[in-house]
Short mmCIF file of C-alpha atoms in Angstrom, two decimals:
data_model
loop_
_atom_site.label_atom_id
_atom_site.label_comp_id
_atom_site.label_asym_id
_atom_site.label_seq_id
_atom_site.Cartn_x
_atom_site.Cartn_y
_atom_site.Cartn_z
CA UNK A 1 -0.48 5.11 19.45
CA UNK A 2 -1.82 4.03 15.81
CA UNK A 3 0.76 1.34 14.67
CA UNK A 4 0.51 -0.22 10.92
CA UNK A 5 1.49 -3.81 10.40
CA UNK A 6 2.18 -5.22 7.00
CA UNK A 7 2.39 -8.90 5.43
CA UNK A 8 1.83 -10.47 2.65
CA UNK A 9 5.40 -10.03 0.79
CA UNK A 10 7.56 -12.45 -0.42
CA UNK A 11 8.99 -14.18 -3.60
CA UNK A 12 7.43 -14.52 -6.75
CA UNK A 13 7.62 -15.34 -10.20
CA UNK A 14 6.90 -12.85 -12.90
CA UNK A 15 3.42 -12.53 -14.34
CA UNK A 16 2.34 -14.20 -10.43
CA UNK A 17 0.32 -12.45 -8.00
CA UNK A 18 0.17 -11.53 -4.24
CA UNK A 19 -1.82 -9.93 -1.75
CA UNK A 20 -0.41 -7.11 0.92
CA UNK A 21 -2.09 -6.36 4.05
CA UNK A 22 -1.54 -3.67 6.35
CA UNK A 23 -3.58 -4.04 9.84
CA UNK A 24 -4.08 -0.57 11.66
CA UNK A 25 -4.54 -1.00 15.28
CA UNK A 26 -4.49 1.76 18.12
CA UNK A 27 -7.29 3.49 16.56
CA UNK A 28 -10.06 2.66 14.11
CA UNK A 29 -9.35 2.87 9.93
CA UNK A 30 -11.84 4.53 9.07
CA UNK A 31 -9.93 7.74 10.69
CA UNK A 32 -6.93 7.70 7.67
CA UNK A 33 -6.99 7.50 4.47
CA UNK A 34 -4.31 4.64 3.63
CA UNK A 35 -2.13 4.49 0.71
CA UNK A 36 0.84 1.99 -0.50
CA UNK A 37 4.20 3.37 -1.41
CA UNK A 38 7.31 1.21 -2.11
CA UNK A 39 11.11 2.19 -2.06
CA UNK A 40 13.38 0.06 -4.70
CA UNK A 41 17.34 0.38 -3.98
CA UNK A 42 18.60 3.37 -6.21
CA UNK A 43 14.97 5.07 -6.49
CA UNK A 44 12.83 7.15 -5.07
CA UNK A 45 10.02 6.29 -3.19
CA UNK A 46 7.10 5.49 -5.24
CA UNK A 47 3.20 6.32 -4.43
CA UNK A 48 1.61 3.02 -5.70
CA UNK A 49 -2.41 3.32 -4.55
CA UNK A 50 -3.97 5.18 -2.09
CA UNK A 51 -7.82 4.53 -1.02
CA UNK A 52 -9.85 7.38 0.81
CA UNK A 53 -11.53 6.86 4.00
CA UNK A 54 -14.55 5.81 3.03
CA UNK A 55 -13.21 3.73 0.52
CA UNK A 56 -14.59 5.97 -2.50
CA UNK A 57 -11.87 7.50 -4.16
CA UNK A 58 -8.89 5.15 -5.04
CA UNK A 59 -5.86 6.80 -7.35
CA UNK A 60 -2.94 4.10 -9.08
CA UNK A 61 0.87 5.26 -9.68
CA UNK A 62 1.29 5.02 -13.96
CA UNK A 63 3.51 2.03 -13.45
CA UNK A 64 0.45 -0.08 -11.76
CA UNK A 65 -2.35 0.81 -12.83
CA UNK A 66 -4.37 -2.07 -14.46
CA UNK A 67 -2.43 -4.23 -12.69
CA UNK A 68 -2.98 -3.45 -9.08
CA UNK A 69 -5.87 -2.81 -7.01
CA UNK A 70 -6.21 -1.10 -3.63
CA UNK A 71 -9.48 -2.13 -1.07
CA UNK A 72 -9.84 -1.63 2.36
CA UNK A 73 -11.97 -3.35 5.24
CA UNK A 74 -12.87 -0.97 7.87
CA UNK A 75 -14.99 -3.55 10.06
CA UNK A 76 -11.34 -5.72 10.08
CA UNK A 77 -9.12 -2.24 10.29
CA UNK A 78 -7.16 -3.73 7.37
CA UNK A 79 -6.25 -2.24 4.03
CA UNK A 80 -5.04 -4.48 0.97
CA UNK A 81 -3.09 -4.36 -2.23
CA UNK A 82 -3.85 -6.94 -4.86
CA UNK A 83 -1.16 -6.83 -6.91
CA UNK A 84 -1.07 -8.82 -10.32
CA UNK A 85 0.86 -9.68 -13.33
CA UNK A 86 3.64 -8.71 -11.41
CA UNK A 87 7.00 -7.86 -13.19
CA UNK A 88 10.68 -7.80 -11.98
CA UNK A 89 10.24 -3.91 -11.71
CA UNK A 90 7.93 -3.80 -9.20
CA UNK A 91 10.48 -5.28 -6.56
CA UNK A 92 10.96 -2.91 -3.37
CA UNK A 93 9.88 -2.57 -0.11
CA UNK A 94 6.46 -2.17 0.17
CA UNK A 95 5.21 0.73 2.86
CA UNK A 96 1.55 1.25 4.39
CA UNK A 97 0.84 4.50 4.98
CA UNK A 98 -2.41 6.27 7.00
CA UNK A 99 -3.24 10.25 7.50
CA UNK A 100 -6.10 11.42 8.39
CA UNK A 101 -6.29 13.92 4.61
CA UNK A 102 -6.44 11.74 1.35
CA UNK A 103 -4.21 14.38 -0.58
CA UNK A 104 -1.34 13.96 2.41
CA UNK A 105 -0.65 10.83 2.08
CA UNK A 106 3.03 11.64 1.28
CA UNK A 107 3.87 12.80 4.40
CA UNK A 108 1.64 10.16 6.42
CA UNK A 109 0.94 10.73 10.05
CA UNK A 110 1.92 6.63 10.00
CA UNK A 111 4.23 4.40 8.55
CA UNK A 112 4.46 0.53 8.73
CA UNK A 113 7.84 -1.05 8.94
CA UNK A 114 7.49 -2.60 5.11
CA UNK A 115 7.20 -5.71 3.42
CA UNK A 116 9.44 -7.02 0.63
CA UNK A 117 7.92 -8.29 -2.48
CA UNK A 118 10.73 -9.49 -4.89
CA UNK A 119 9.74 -10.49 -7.98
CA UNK A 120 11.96 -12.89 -10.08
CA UNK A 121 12.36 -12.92 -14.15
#
């Protein structure tokens, strides 16, 4: 059973940084593509990066591009999001996502249970 575990959420000031992890264990990374959503009360969900497989094609949702940036580590099964210059709007629940097709991320095979990241004014 492929299980994703993030960390790396918390409180923060805005223009501050942080760094999410999500650690896929049950089978190796380099099976799924990964991406990063996030779900903010009274919104939709939100695709924020997504990295292929291999690590060579990386896309950015409008609202984070420049800002964030999306890497993986397939010898450590671990997937990050740098995030930077964060602003109030990017608060939510942050979500790791895997599937095994880069352009179904949406509807990932695998979910992790979220991280907060709240971002103060």
């Amino acid at each position: 059973q492929v299980q994703l575990v993030e960390s790396g959420g918390g409180l923060v000031q805005a223009g501050g940084s942080l760094r999410l992890s999500c650690v896929v264990s049950g089978r190796t990374s380099s099976a799924y593509a990964m991406g990063w959503f996030r779900l903010a009360p009274g919104k939709e969900r939100e695709s924020v990066a997504a990295v292929s497989r291999g690590g060579i094609r990386t896309r950015y949702g409008d609202s984070v591009k420049g800002r964030f940036a999306i890497s993986r580590d397939n010898a450590k099964n671990t997937v990050y999001l740098q995030m930077n210059n964060l602003k109030p709007e990017d608060t939510a629940v942050y979500y790791c996502a895997a599937d095994p097709n880069y352009d179904n991320l949406g509807s990932a095979d695998y979910w992790g249970q979220g991280t907060q990241v709240t971002v103060s004014s």
